[in-house]
Tab-separated table of C-alpha atoms in Angstrom:
chain	number	residue	atom	x	y	z
A	1	UNK	CA	-12.962	-18.736	-3.660
A	2	UNK	CA	-9.236	-18.330	-4.147
A	3	UNK	CA	-9.289	-20.743	-7.116
A	4	UNK	CA	-9.426	-18.082	-9.768
A	5	UNK	CA	-7.218	-15.542	-8.052
A	6	UNK	CA	-4.585	-14.172	-10.498
A	7	UNK	CA	-1.036	-14.843	-9.722
A	8	UNK	CA	0.333	-11.570	-8.238
A	9	UNK	CA	4.079	-10.757	-8.464
A	10	UNK	CA	5.508	-8.292	-5.970
A	11	UNK	CA	8.932	-6.838	-6.478
A	12	UNK	CA	10.782	-6.092	-3.217
A	13	UNK	CA	14.014	-4.096	-3.617
A	14	UNK	CA	16.622	-4.922	-1.133
A	15	UNK	CA	20.116	-3.772	-0.228
A	16	UNK	CA	22.147	-5.005	2.709
A	17	UNK	CA	20.601	-2.746	5.239
A	18	UNK	CA	18.453	-3.336	8.237
A	19	UNK	CA	15.833	-1.121	6.628
A	20	UNK	CA	15.280	-3.547	3.789
A	21	UNK	CA	14.970	-6.493	6.059
A	22	UNK	CA	12.444	-4.658	8.076
A	23	UNK	CA	10.608	-3.722	4.834
A	24	UNK	CA	10.610	-7.588	3.960
A	25	UNK	CA	9.341	-8.511	7.397
A	26	UNK	CA	6.701	-6.008	7.306
A	27	UNK	CA	5.584	-7.034	3.923
A	28	UNK	CA	5.358	-10.634	5.094
A	29	UNK	CA	3.327	-9.712	8.085
A	30	UNK	CA	1.135	-7.219	6.694
A	31	UNK	CA	0.746	-7.373	2.938
A	32	UNK	CA	1.438	-10.813	1.757
A	33	UNK	CA	-1.264	-12.938	0.345
A	34	UNK	CA	-1.010	-16.537	-0.560
A	35	UNK	CA	-1.178	-16.180	-4.195
A	36	UNK	CA	1.619	-13.655	-4.204
A	37	UNK	CA	5.145	-14.503	-5.404
A	38	UNK	CA	8.096	-12.341	-4.668
A	39	UNK	CA	10.854	-10.996	-6.916
A	40	UNK	CA	13.630	-9.910	-4.662
A	41	UNK	CA	15.759	-7.291	-6.493
A	42	UNK	CA	19.286	-6.317	-5.515
A	43	UNK	CA	21.626	-3.792	-7.253
A	44	UNK	CA	25.188	-4.507	-6.095
A	45	UNK	CA	27.091	-1.269	-5.718
A	46	UNK	CA	29.140	-0.305	-8.638
A	47	UNK	CA	32.674	0.419	-8.187
A	48	UNK	CA	33.611	4.074	-8.392
A	49	UNK	CA	36.902	5.430	-9.453
A	50	UNK	CA	38.214	2.103	-10.596
A	51	UNK	CA	40.806	3.462	-12.829
A	52	UNK	CA	42.557	5.223	-10.088
A	53	UNK	CA	43.357	1.989	-8.243
A	54	UNK	CA	45.868	-0.809	-8.525
A	55	UNK	CA	44.531	-3.967	-10.130
A	56	UNK	CA	44.953	-5.789	-6.925
A	57	UNK	CA	42.951	-3.299	-4.966
A	58	UNK	CA	40.093	-3.545	-7.695
A	59	UNK	CA	40.115	-7.240	-7.333
A	60	UNK	CA	39.694	-7.072	-3.654
A	61	UNK	CA	36.855	-4.841	-4.036
A	62	UNK	CA	35.200	-6.935	-6.589
A	63	UNK	CA	35.514	-10.043	-4.306
A	64	UNK	CA	34.156	-8.019	-1.311
A	65	UNK	CA	31.272	-6.940	-3.460
A	66	UNK	CA	30.552	-10.650	-4.529
A	67	UNK	CA	30.689	-11.688	-0.925
A	68	UNK	CA	28.336	-9.126	0.076
A	69	UNK	CA	25.813	-9.880	-2.678
A	70	UNK	CA	25.979	-13.599	-2.020
A	71	UNK	CA	25.252	-13.185	1.656
A	72	UNK	CA	22.249	-10.839	0.801
A	73	UNK	CA	21.058	-13.499	-1.647
A	74	UNK	CA	21.405	-16.192	1.034
A	75	UNK	CA	19.686	-14.292	3.751
A	76	UNK	CA	16.545	-13.446	1.824
A	77	UNK	CA	16.330	-16.811	0.406
A	78	UNK	CA	16.480	-18.418	3.806
A	79	UNK	CA	13.749	-15.725	4.876
A	80	UNK	CA	11.542	-16.566	1.977
A	81	UNK	CA	11.662	-20.405	2.768
A	82	UNK	CA	10.967	-19.662	6.439
A	83	UNK	CA	7.919	-17.541	5.518
A	84	UNK	CA	7.073	-20.132	2.975
A	85	UNK	CA	6.799	-17.658	0.218
A	86	UNK	CA	7.732	-18.506	-3.325
A	87	UNK	CA	10.077	-16.061	-5.016
A	88	UNK	CA	13.142	-15.389	-7.013
A	89	UNK	CA	16.255	-13.499	-6.186
A	90	UNK	CA	17.492	-11.116	-9.044
A	91	UNK	CA	20.845	-9.239	-9.122
A	92	UNK	CA	21.023	-6.239	-11.393
A	93	UNK	CA	24.543	-5.683	-11.889
A	94	UNK	CA	26.142	-2.595	-13.320
A	95	UNK	CA	23.264	-0.569	-12.389
A	96	UNK	CA	24.279	2.975	-12.578
A	97	UNK	CA	21.002	4.197	-11.172
A	98	UNK	CA	19.449	1.645	-8.807
A	99	UNK	CA	16.133	3.312	-9.105
A	100	UNK	CA	15.988	3.112	-12.886
A	101	UNK	CA	17.119	-0.652	-12.781
A	102	UNK	CA	14.441	-1.434	-10.369
A	103	UNK	CA	11.671	0.260	-12.329
A	104	UNK	CA	12.948	-1.567	-15.486
A	105	UNK	CA	12.950	-4.830	-13.855
A	106	UNK	CA	9.423	-4.225	-12.370
A	107	UNK	CA	8.216	-3.372	-15.817
A	108	UNK	CA	9.908	-6.447	-17.341
A	109	UNK	CA	8.768	-8.959	-14.725
A	110	UNK	CA	5.217	-7.314	-15.023
A	111	UNK	CA	4.835	-7.073	-11.165
A	112	UNK	CA	1.786	-5.848	-9.465
A	113	UNK	CA	3.486	-3.500	-7.074
A	114	UNK	CA	6.929	-2.633	-5.720
A	115	UNK	CA	7.906	-2.574	-2.042
A	116	UNK	CA	11.006	-0.542	-1.094
A	117	UNK	CA	12.389	0.468	2.246
A	118	UNK	CA	13.996	3.827	2.763
A	119	UNK	CA	17.461	4.802	3.840
A	120	UNK	CA	16.014	7.486	6.140
A	121	UNK	CA	17.908	10.367	4.368
A	122	UNK	CA	16.972	13.819	5.314
A	123	UNK	CA	15.687	16.287	2.825
A	124	UNK	CA	19.073	17.871	1.928
A	125	UNK	CA	20.794	14.667	1.553
A	126	UNK	CA	17.964	13.322	-0.494
A	127	UNK	CA	18.368	16.193	-2.978
A	128	UNK	CA	21.961	15.931	-3.205
A	129	UNK	CA	22.554	12.048	-3.258
A	130	UNK	CA	19.254	11.098	-4.595
A	131	UNK	CA	16.629	8.938	-3.112
A	132	UNK	CA	15.991	5.549	-4.640
A	133	UNK	CA	12.549	5.262	-3.173
A	134	UNK	CA	11.602	8.725	-4.315
A	135	UNK	CA	12.801	7.900	-7.893
A	136	UNK	CA	10.957	4.607	-7.845
A	137	UNK	CA	7.663	6.145	-6.737
A	138	UNK	CA	7.792	8.707	-9.415
A	139	UNK	CA	8.959	6.462	-12.253
A	140	UNK	CA	7.531	3.006	-11.701
A	141	UNK	CA	4.492	2.148	-13.714
A	142	UNK	CA	2.893	0.370	-10.795
A	143	UNK	CA	1.983	1.394	-7.207
A	144	UNK	CA	4.926	1.510	-4.767
A	145	UNK	CA	4.748	0.726	-1.033
A	146	UNK	CA	7.428	2.593	0.904
A	147	UNK	CA	8.165	1.037	4.139
A	148	UNK	CA	10.128	3.528	6.383
A	149	UNK	CA	12.015	2.035	9.316
A	150	UNK	CA	10.282	2.978	12.479
A	151	UNK	CA	13.567	4.093	14.080
A	152	UNK	CA	14.582	6.268	11.105
A	153	UNK	CA	13.198	9.658	11.592
A	154	UNK	CA	10.976	10.969	14.155
B	1	UNK	CA	-3.606	-14.571	11.293
B	2	UNK	CA	-6.846	-13.108	11.763
B	3	UNK	CA	-5.506	-9.836	12.957
B	4	UNK	CA	-7.193	-6.607	11.986
B	5	UNK	CA	-5.348	-4.116	10.003
B	6	UNK	CA	-6.333	-0.509	10.077
B	7	UNK	CA	-5.991	0.980	6.782
B	8	UNK	CA	-6.372	4.705	6.033
B	9	UNK	CA	-7.248	5.493	2.464
B	10	UNK	CA	-6.985	9.142	1.360
B	11	UNK	CA	-9.987	9.957	-0.846
B	12	UNK	CA	-10.805	13.195	-2.795
B	13	UNK	CA	-13.000	13.242	-5.719
B	14	UNK	CA	-10.350	12.592	-8.376
B	15	UNK	CA	-9.885	9.448	-10.437
B	16	UNK	CA	-6.474	9.074	-8.847
B	17	UNK	CA	-7.900	8.643	-5.359
B	18	UNK	CA	-10.457	6.179	-6.735
B	19	UNK	CA	-7.830	4.303	-8.436
B	20	UNK	CA	-5.949	3.984	-5.173
B	21	UNK	CA	-9.235	2.621	-3.617
B	22	UNK	CA	-9.830	0.097	-6.364
B	23	UNK	CA	-6.186	-1.097	-6.383
B	24	UNK	CA	-6.363	-1.530	-2.661
B	25	UNK	CA	-9.479	-3.698	-3.112
B	26	UNK	CA	-7.992	-5.875	-5.709
B	27	UNK	CA	-4.594	-6.390	-4.419
B	28	UNK	CA	-4.162	-5.515	-0.911
B	29	UNK	CA	-7.612	-5.867	0.877
B	30	UNK	CA	-7.983	-8.687	3.553
B	31	UNK	CA	-11.490	-9.608	4.871
B	32	UNK	CA	-10.602	-8.371	8.472
B	33	UNK	CA	-9.342	-4.854	7.396
B	34	UNK	CA	-10.815	-1.890	9.104
B	35	UNK	CA	-10.785	0.836	6.586
B	36	UNK	CA	-10.953	4.401	7.161
B	37	UNK	CA	-11.847	6.528	4.065
B	38	UNK	CA	-10.461	10.005	4.767
B	39	UNK	CA	-11.503	12.979	2.944
B	40	UNK	CA	-9.791	16.418	3.462
B	41	UNK	CA	-12.057	18.925	2.159
B	42	UNK	CA	-10.401	21.930	0.778
B	43	UNK	CA	-12.450	25.082	0.027
B	44	UNK	CA	-10.599	25.792	-3.130
B	45	UNK	CA	-13.266	27.232	-5.289
B	46	UNK	CA	-14.322	29.574	-2.385
B	47	UNK	CA	-10.913	30.817	-1.473
B	48	UNK	CA	-9.649	31.277	-4.927
B	49	UNK	CA	-12.731	32.968	-6.212
B	50	UNK	CA	-12.382	36.660	-7.168
B	51	UNK	CA	-15.822	37.253	-5.722
B	52	UNK	CA	-14.545	36.549	-2.182
B	53	UNK	CA	-13.616	40.080	-1.882
B	54	UNK	CA	-16.837	41.682	-2.884
B	55	UNK	CA	-19.969	40.131	-1.567
B	56	UNK	CA	-20.599	38.323	1.637
B	57	UNK	CA	-23.788	36.536	0.389
B	58	UNK	CA	-21.852	35.296	-2.587
B	59	UNK	CA	-19.285	33.756	-0.299
B	60	UNK	CA	-22.059	32.165	1.809
B	61	UNK	CA	-23.627	30.755	-1.291
B	62	UNK	CA	-20.327	29.363	-2.498
B	63	UNK	CA	-19.570	27.841	0.938
B	64	UNK	CA	-23.040	26.162	0.949
B	65	UNK	CA	-22.553	24.856	-2.535
B	66	UNK	CA	-19.242	23.387	-1.482
B	67	UNK	CA	-20.753	21.898	1.569
B	68	UNK	CA	-23.446	20.152	-0.351
B	69	UNK	CA	-20.783	18.767	-2.714
B	70	UNK	CA	-18.693	17.479	0.048
B	71	UNK	CA	-21.581	15.915	1.858
B	72	UNK	CA	-22.625	14.303	-1.313
B	73	UNK	CA	-19.171	12.900	-1.767
B	74	UNK	CA	-18.996	11.650	1.888
B	75	UNK	CA	-22.281	9.709	1.334
B	76	UNK	CA	-20.754	8.190	-1.880
B	77	UNK	CA	-17.791	7.035	0.284
B	78	UNK	CA	-20.095	5.512	2.755
B	79	UNK	CA	-21.904	3.669	-0.091
B	80	UNK	CA	-18.516	2.486	-1.362
B	81	UNK	CA	-17.648	0.911	1.901
B	82	UNK	CA	-21.067	-0.834	2.122
B	83	UNK	CA	-21.198	-2.173	-1.390
B	84	UNK	CA	-17.806	-3.624	-1.140
B	85	UNK	CA	-18.640	-5.225	2.191
B	86	UNK	CA	-15.884	-3.376	4.026
B	87	UNK	CA	-15.910	-2.872	7.730
B	88	UNK	CA	-14.719	0.750	8.481
B	89	UNK	CA	-15.800	4.292	8.340
B	90	UNK	CA	-15.704	7.595	6.518
B	91	UNK	CA	-13.883	10.562	7.978
B	92	UNK	CA	-13.883	14.193	6.908
B	93	UNK	CA	-11.267	16.268	8.504
B	94	UNK	CA	-10.289	19.908	7.289
B	95	UNK	CA	-6.920	21.317	7.056
B	96	UNK	CA	-3.687	20.682	5.215
B	97	UNK	CA	-4.135	17.420	3.321
B	98	UNK	CA	-0.721	15.979	4.063
B	99	UNK	CA	-0.642	16.950	7.708
B	100	UNK	CA	-4.278	15.715	8.233
B	101	UNK	CA	-3.637	12.273	6.694
B	102	UNK	CA	-0.614	11.625	8.914
B	103	UNK	CA	-2.428	12.779	11.996
B	104	UNK	CA	-5.497	10.777	11.396
B	105	UNK	CA	-3.274	7.650	10.482
B	106	UNK	CA	-1.696	8.029	13.976
B	107	UNK	CA	-5.170	8.596	15.683
B	108	UNK	CA	-6.593	5.628	13.910
B	109	UNK	CA	-3.561	3.492	14.721
B	110	UNK	CA	-3.149	2.773	10.993
B	111	UNK	CA	-0.941	-0.110	9.808
B	112	UNK	CA	-0.967	1.197	6.316
B	113	UNK	CA	-1.903	4.460	4.303
B	114	UNK	CA	-3.105	4.100	0.720
B	115	UNK	CA	-2.923	7.241	-1.455
B	116	UNK	CA	-3.283	7.985	-4.970
B	117	UNK	CA	-0.768	10.089	-6.937
B	118	UNK	CA	-1.413	12.614	-9.712
B	119	UNK	CA	2.020	11.665	-11.255
B	120	UNK	CA	3.200	15.260	-11.481
B	121	UNK	CA	6.670	16.057	-12.878
B	122	UNK	CA	9.367	17.125	-10.546
B	123	UNK	CA	9.051	20.830	-11.192
B	124	UNK	CA	5.127	20.897	-10.717
B	125	UNK	CA	5.585	18.906	-7.537
B	126	UNK	CA	7.981	21.415	-6.139
B	127	UNK	CA	5.772	24.392	-7.181
B	128	UNK	CA	2.428	23.109	-6.524
B	129	UNK	CA	3.455	20.634	-3.579
B	130	UNK	CA	2.478	16.942	-3.523
B	131	UNK	CA	0.270	15.393	-0.864
B	132	UNK	CA	1.510	11.977	-1.608
B	133	UNK	CA	5.171	13.079	-1.341
B	134	UNK	CA	4.377	14.777	1.949
B	135	UNK	CA	2.646	11.770	3.341
B	136	UNK	CA	5.458	9.451	2.109
B	137	UNK	CA	7.992	11.339	4.053
B	138	UNK	CA	6.150	12.170	7.193
B	139	UNK	CA	3.944	9.246	7.984
B	140	UNK	CA	5.082	6.922	10.674
B	141	UNK	CA	3.728	3.931	8.887
B	142	UNK	CA	4.291	2.401	5.408
B	143	UNK	CA	2.509	4.148	2.539
B	144	UNK	CA	1.231	2.727	-0.679
B	145	UNK	CA	1.353	5.364	-3.440
B	146	UNK	CA	-0.775	4.358	-6.346
B	147	UNK	CA	0.110	6.046	-9.555
B	148	UNK	CA	-1.944	4.913	-12.375
B	149	UNK	CA	-0.300	3.323	-15.343
B	150	UNK	CA	0.750	6.023	-17.761
B	151	UNK	CA	-0.274	5.608	-21.327
B	152	UNK	CA	2.990	4.544	-23.232
B	153	UNK	CA	3.069	7.584	-25.299
B	154	UNK	CA	3.192	9.956	-22.447
B	155	UNK	CA	6.846	9.060	-21.832
Protein backbone atom coordinates (compact mmCIF):
# COMPACT_ATOMS: atom_id res chain seq x y z
CA UNK A 1 0.00 0.00 0.00
CA UNK A 2 2.87 2.32 0.74
CA UNK A 3 4.54 1.49 -2.54
CA UNK A 4 3.10 4.41 -4.43
CA UNK A 5 3.41 6.92 -1.59
CA UNK A 6 5.00 10.13 -2.74
CA UNK A 7 8.28 11.15 -1.19
CA UNK A 8 7.55 13.82 1.34
CA UNK A 9 10.11 16.38 2.42
CA UNK A 10 9.65 18.08 5.75
CA UNK A 11 11.64 21.15 6.65
CA UNK A 12 12.52 21.52 10.30
CA UNK A 13 13.99 24.84 11.35
CA UNK A 14 16.46 24.51 14.21
CA UNK A 15 18.56 26.81 16.29
CA UNK A 16 20.66 25.76 19.23
CA UNK A 17 17.82 25.90 21.69
CA UNK A 18 16.04 23.31 23.73
CA UNK A 19 12.84 24.38 21.99
CA UNK A 20 14.00 23.20 18.61
CA UNK A 21 15.22 19.93 20.06
CA UNK A 22 11.80 19.50 21.59
CA UNK A 23 10.22 20.28 18.21
CA UNK A 24 12.42 17.70 16.53
CA UNK A 25 11.60 15.05 19.10
CA UNK A 26 7.92 15.82 18.92
CA UNK A 27 7.97 15.60 15.14
CA UNK A 28 9.66 12.20 15.31
CA UNK A 29 7.22 10.76 17.85
CA UNK A 30 4.06 12.26 16.44
CA UNK A 31 4.28 13.32 12.84
CA UNK A 32 6.95 11.34 11.08
CA UNK A 33 5.95 8.89 8.43
CA UNK A 34 8.35 6.42 6.91
CA UNK A 35 8.34 8.00 3.50
CA UNK A 36 9.25 11.43 4.87
CA UNK A 37 12.74 12.84 4.58
CA UNK A 38 13.92 15.78 6.63
CA UNK A 39 15.55 19.01 5.65
CA UNK A 40 17.04 20.49 8.80
CA UNK A 41 17.65 24.17 8.36
CA UNK A 42 19.82 26.33 10.52
CA UNK A 43 20.47 30.06 10.21
CA UNK A 44 23.67 30.88 12.05
CA UNK A 45 23.40 34.22 13.82
CA UNK A 46 24.83 37.08 11.85
CA UNK A 47 27.37 39.27 13.51
CA UNK A 48 26.10 42.70 14.37
CA UNK A 49 28.23 45.79 14.80
CA UNK A 50 31.22 44.11 13.36
CA UNK A 51 32.80 47.34 12.21
CA UNK A 52 33.08 48.57 15.79
CA UNK A 53 35.24 45.71 16.94
CA UNK A 54 38.86 44.84 16.61
CA UNK A 55 39.72 42.24 13.99
CA UNK A 56 40.85 39.85 16.72
CA UNK A 57 37.51 40.05 18.44
CA UNK A 58 35.70 39.56 15.18
CA UNK A 59 37.72 36.46 14.44
CA UNK A 60 36.88 35.11 17.87
CA UNK A 61 33.20 35.65 17.28
CA UNK A 62 33.38 33.98 13.90
CA UNK A 63 35.11 30.98 15.38
CA UNK A 64 32.60 30.78 18.18
CA UNK A 65 29.80 30.90 15.66
CA UNK A 66 31.37 28.16 13.58
CA UNK A 67 31.76 25.91 16.60
CA UNK A 68 28.20 26.47 17.59
CA UNK A 69 26.88 25.73 14.11
CA UNK A 70 29.00 22.60 13.80
CA UNK A 71 27.75 21.31 17.14
CA UNK A 72 24.15 21.87 16.12
CA UNK A 73 24.79 20.03 12.89
CA UNK A 74 26.41 17.13 14.70
CA UNK A 75 23.70 16.93 17.29
CA UNK A 76 20.88 16.75 14.79
CA UNK A 77 22.64 14.39 12.43
CA UNK A 78 23.11 12.09 15.38
CA UNK A 79 19.45 12.39 16.29
CA UNK A 80 18.37 11.66 12.74
CA UNK A 81 20.55 8.58 12.60
CA UNK A 82 19.26 7.38 15.91
CA UNK A 83 15.67 7.84 14.79
CA UNK A 84 16.57 6.20 11.46
CA UNK A 85 15.33 9.15 9.48
CA UNK A 86 16.87 10.18 6.20
CA UNK A 87 17.60 13.84 5.88
CA UNK A 88 20.05 16.60 5.22
CA UNK A 89 21.36 19.50 7.22
CA UNK A 90 21.31 22.86 5.47
CA UNK A 91 22.95 25.96 6.83
CA UNK A 92 21.77 29.30 5.56
CA UNK A 93 24.55 31.73 6.22
CA UNK A 94 24.18 35.47 6.17
CA UNK A 95 20.46 35.30 6.72
CA UNK A 96 19.42 38.78 7.80
CA UNK A 97 15.93 37.59 8.45
CA UNK A 98 15.86 33.91 9.42
CA UNK A 99 12.12 33.75 8.70
CA UNK A 100 12.60 34.80 5.10
CA UNK A 101 15.54 32.47 4.62
CA UNK A 102 13.52 29.55 5.95
CA UNK A 103 10.61 30.30 3.62
CA UNK A 104 12.91 30.58 0.63
CA UNK A 105 14.57 27.31 1.45
CA UNK A 106 11.19 25.64 1.89
CA UNK A 107 10.16 26.82 -1.57
CA UNK A 108 13.45 25.84 -3.15
CA UNK A 109 13.43 22.38 -1.69
CA UNK A 110 9.77 22.00 -2.48
CA UNK A 111 8.90 20.72 0.97
CA UNK A 112 5.49 19.49 2.00
CA UNK A 113 5.43 21.36 5.28
CA UNK A 114 7.61 23.27 7.70
CA UNK A 115 8.10 22.52 11.39
CA UNK A 116 9.29 25.16 13.79
CA UNK A 117 9.57 25.53 17.51
CA UNK A 118 9.02 28.84 19.24
CA UNK A 119 11.17 30.95 21.44
CA UNK A 120 8.22 31.52 23.77
CA UNK A 121 8.36 35.28 23.42
CA UNK A 122 5.52 37.30 24.92
CA UNK A 123 3.28 39.56 22.86
CA UNK A 124 5.35 42.69 23.27
CA UNK A 125 8.70 41.10 22.58
CA UNK A 126 7.24 39.39 19.56
CA UNK A 127 6.16 42.75 18.22
CA UNK A 128 9.47 44.45 18.87
CA UNK A 129 11.91 41.67 18.12
CA UNK A 130 9.91 39.81 15.59
CA UNK A 131 8.91 36.21 15.81
CA UNK A 132 10.38 33.78 13.36
CA UNK A 133 7.56 31.31 13.69
CA UNK A 134 4.98 34.06 13.14
CA UNK A 135 6.82 35.18 10.03
CA UNK A 136 7.09 31.69 8.65
CA UNK A 137 3.42 30.92 9.20
CA UNK A 138 2.37 33.96 7.25
CA UNK A 139 4.88 33.78 4.46
CA UNK A 140 5.54 30.14 3.78
CA UNK A 141 3.75 28.67 0.81
CA UNK A 142 3.10 25.45 2.62
CA UNK A 143 1.48 24.53 5.94
CA UNK A 144 3.50 25.18 9.06
CA UNK A 145 3.51 23.14 12.22
CA UNK A 146 4.37 25.20 15.28
CA UNK A 147 5.57 23.18 18.23
CA UNK A 148 5.51 25.28 21.37
CA UNK A 149 7.67 24.03 24.17
CA UNK A 150 5.41 22.81 26.95
CA UNK A 151 7.25 24.70 29.62
CA UNK A 152 7.19 27.94 27.69
CA UNK A 153 4.09 29.88 28.50
CA UNK A 154 1.23 28.76 30.66
CA UNK B 1 4.01 2.49 17.46
CA UNK B 2 0.32 1.87 17.40
CA UNK B 3 -0.51 4.72 19.75
CA UNK B 4 -3.64 6.66 19.15
CA UNK B 5 -3.28 10.33 18.42
CA UNK B 6 -6.09 12.69 19.23
CA UNK B 7 -6.32 15.27 16.48
CA UNK B 8 -8.64 18.26 16.63
CA UNK B 9 -9.39 19.77 13.24
CA UNK B 10 -11.11 23.14 13.31
CA UNK B 11 -13.79 23.25 10.66
CA UNK B 12 -16.02 25.95 9.32
CA UNK B 13 -17.71 26.05 5.96
CA UNK B 14 -14.84 27.74 4.22
CA UNK B 15 -12.53 26.26 1.63
CA UNK B 16 -9.64 27.11 3.93
CA UNK B 17 -10.85 24.74 6.61
CA UNK B 18 -11.57 22.08 4.04
CA UNK B 19 -8.07 22.48 2.68
CA UNK B 20 -6.78 21.90 6.21
CA UNK B 21 -8.77 18.70 6.45
CA UNK B 22 -7.67 17.39 3.07
CA UNK B 23 -4.08 18.29 3.79
CA UNK B 24 -4.25 16.42 7.07
CA UNK B 25 -5.66 13.38 5.27
CA UNK B 26 -2.94 13.38 2.64
CA UNK B 27 0.08 14.15 4.73
CA UNK B 28 -0.46 13.65 8.40
CA UNK B 29 -3.18 11.10 8.99
CA UNK B 30 -2.27 7.78 10.56
CA UNK B 31 -4.69 4.85 10.75
CA UNK B 32 -5.07 4.96 14.53
CA UNK B 33 -5.89 8.65 14.73
CA UNK B 34 -8.93 9.73 16.65
CA UNK B 35 -10.18 12.83 14.90
CA UNK B 36 -12.46 15.48 16.33
CA UNK B 37 -13.96 17.73 13.69
CA UNK B 38 -14.75 20.85 15.66
CA UNK B 39 -17.17 23.45 14.44
CA UNK B 40 -17.68 26.71 16.25
CA UNK B 41 -20.92 28.16 14.95
CA UNK B 42 -21.10 31.89 14.89
CA UNK B 43 -24.42 33.52 14.35
CA UNK B 44 -22.98 36.27 12.18
CA UNK B 45 -25.84 36.67 9.79
CA UNK B 46 -28.19 37.14 12.67
CA UNK B 47 -26.17 39.41 14.87
CA UNK B 48 -25.04 41.69 12.09
CA UNK B 49 -28.40 41.96 10.43
CA UNK B 50 -30.00 45.41 10.73
CA UNK B 51 -33.37 43.72 11.12
CA UNK B 52 -32.41 42.43 14.54
CA UNK B 53 -33.56 45.70 16.02
CA UNK B 54 -37.04 45.64 14.58
CA UNK B 55 -38.94 42.42 14.57
CA UNK B 56 -38.72 39.46 16.93
CA UNK B 57 -40.20 37.02 14.44
CA UNK B 58 -37.61 38.01 11.87
CA UNK B 59 -34.90 37.23 14.36
CA UNK B 60 -36.46 33.86 15.12
CA UNK B 61 -36.65 33.06 11.42
CA UNK B 62 -33.05 34.04 10.85
CA UNK B 63 -31.97 31.95 13.82
CA UNK B 64 -33.88 28.97 12.54
CA UNK B 65 -32.33 29.28 9.11
CA UNK B 66 -28.93 29.55 10.68
CA UNK B 67 -29.59 26.51 12.79
CA UNK B 68 -30.65 24.50 9.77
CA UNK B 69 -27.49 25.45 7.95
CA UNK B 70 -25.36 24.49 10.88
CA UNK B 71 -27.12 21.16 11.27
CA UNK B 72 -26.61 20.40 7.59
CA UNK B 73 -22.96 21.29 7.86
CA UNK B 74 -22.46 19.06 10.89
CA UNK B 75 -24.04 16.19 9.00
CA UNK B 76 -21.63 16.86 6.17
CA UNK B 77 -18.77 16.63 8.62
CA UNK B 78 -20.08 13.31 9.92
CA UNK B 79 -20.22 11.99 6.38
CA UNK B 80 -16.69 13.18 5.79
CA UNK B 81 -15.44 11.14 8.69
CA UNK B 82 -17.26 8.04 7.53
CA UNK B 83 -16.29 8.32 3.89
CA UNK B 84 -12.64 8.65 4.78
CA UNK B 85 -12.87 5.77 7.22
CA UNK B 86 -11.68 7.88 10.12
CA UNK B 87 -12.42 7.09 13.72
CA UNK B 88 -13.63 10.13 15.57
CA UNK B 89 -16.48 12.50 16.13
CA UNK B 90 -18.02 15.78 15.18
CA UNK B 91 -18.37 18.47 17.81
CA UNK B 92 -20.14 21.77 17.71
CA UNK B 93 -19.44 24.23 20.48
CA UNK B 94 -20.55 27.83 20.52
CA UNK B 95 -18.45 30.75 21.59
CA UNK B 96 -15.34 32.59 20.64
CA UNK B 97 -13.68 30.43 18.00
CA UNK B 98 -10.09 30.66 19.19
CA UNK B 99 -10.95 30.10 22.83
CA UNK B 100 -13.29 27.22 22.04
CA UNK B 101 -10.73 25.44 19.91
CA UNK B 102 -8.13 25.64 22.65
CA UNK B 103 -10.59 24.56 25.30
CA UNK B 104 -11.85 21.58 23.32
CA UNK B 105 -8.29 20.57 22.47
CA UNK B 106 -7.59 20.39 26.19
CA UNK B 107 -10.77 18.47 26.93
CA UNK B 108 -10.13 15.99 24.15
CA UNK B 109 -6.50 15.66 25.22
CA UNK B 110 -5.46 16.52 21.71
CA UNK B 111 -1.95 15.80 20.53
CA UNK B 112 -2.32 18.11 17.57
CA UNK B 113 -4.59 20.87 16.30
CA UNK B 114 -5.10 21.36 12.59
CA UNK B 115 -6.46 24.69 11.45
CA UNK B 116 -6.80 26.44 8.12
CA UNK B 117 -5.74 29.99 7.57
CA UNK B 118 -7.27 32.68 5.48
CA UNK B 119 -3.83 34.13 4.85
CA UNK B 120 -4.83 37.68 5.70
CA UNK B 121 -2.25 40.40 5.70
CA UNK B 122 -0.88 41.91 8.91
CA UNK B 123 -3.28 44.81 9.04
CA UNK B 124 -6.40 42.79 8.42
CA UNK B 125 -5.30 40.28 10.99
CA UNK B 126 -4.87 43.05 13.53
CA UNK B 127 -8.21 44.63 12.78
CA UNK B 128 -10.34 41.57 12.19
CA UNK B 129 -8.55 39.13 14.44
CA UNK B 130 -7.23 35.82 13.32
CA UNK B 131 -8.42 32.57 14.79
CA UNK B 132 -5.37 30.67 13.64
CA UNK B 133 -3.10 33.28 15.22
CA UNK B 134 -5.00 33.03 18.48
CA UNK B 135 -4.87 29.26 18.54
CA UNK B 136 -1.22 29.25 17.58
CA UNK B 137 -0.33 31.38 20.57
CA UNK B 138 -2.68 29.95 23.14
CA UNK B 139 -2.89 26.26 22.47
CA UNK B 140 -0.95 23.96 24.74
CA UNK B 141 -0.23 21.55 21.93
CA UNK B 142 1.40 21.87 18.53
CA UNK B 143 -0.68 23.53 15.85
CA UNK B 144 -0.53 22.82 12.15
CA UNK B 145 -1.57 25.96 10.30
CA UNK B 146 -2.58 25.16 6.74
CA UNK B 147 -2.37 28.06 4.40
CA UNK B 148 -3.24 27.28 0.87
CA UNK B 149 -0.61 27.88 -1.70
CA UNK B 150 -1.02 31.39 -3.00
CA UNK B 151 -1.25 31.98 -6.68
CA UNK B 152 2.12 33.32 -7.79
CA UNK B 153 0.71 36.59 -9.02
CA UNK B 154 -0.77 37.40 -5.64
CA UNK B 155 2.66 38.33 -4.31
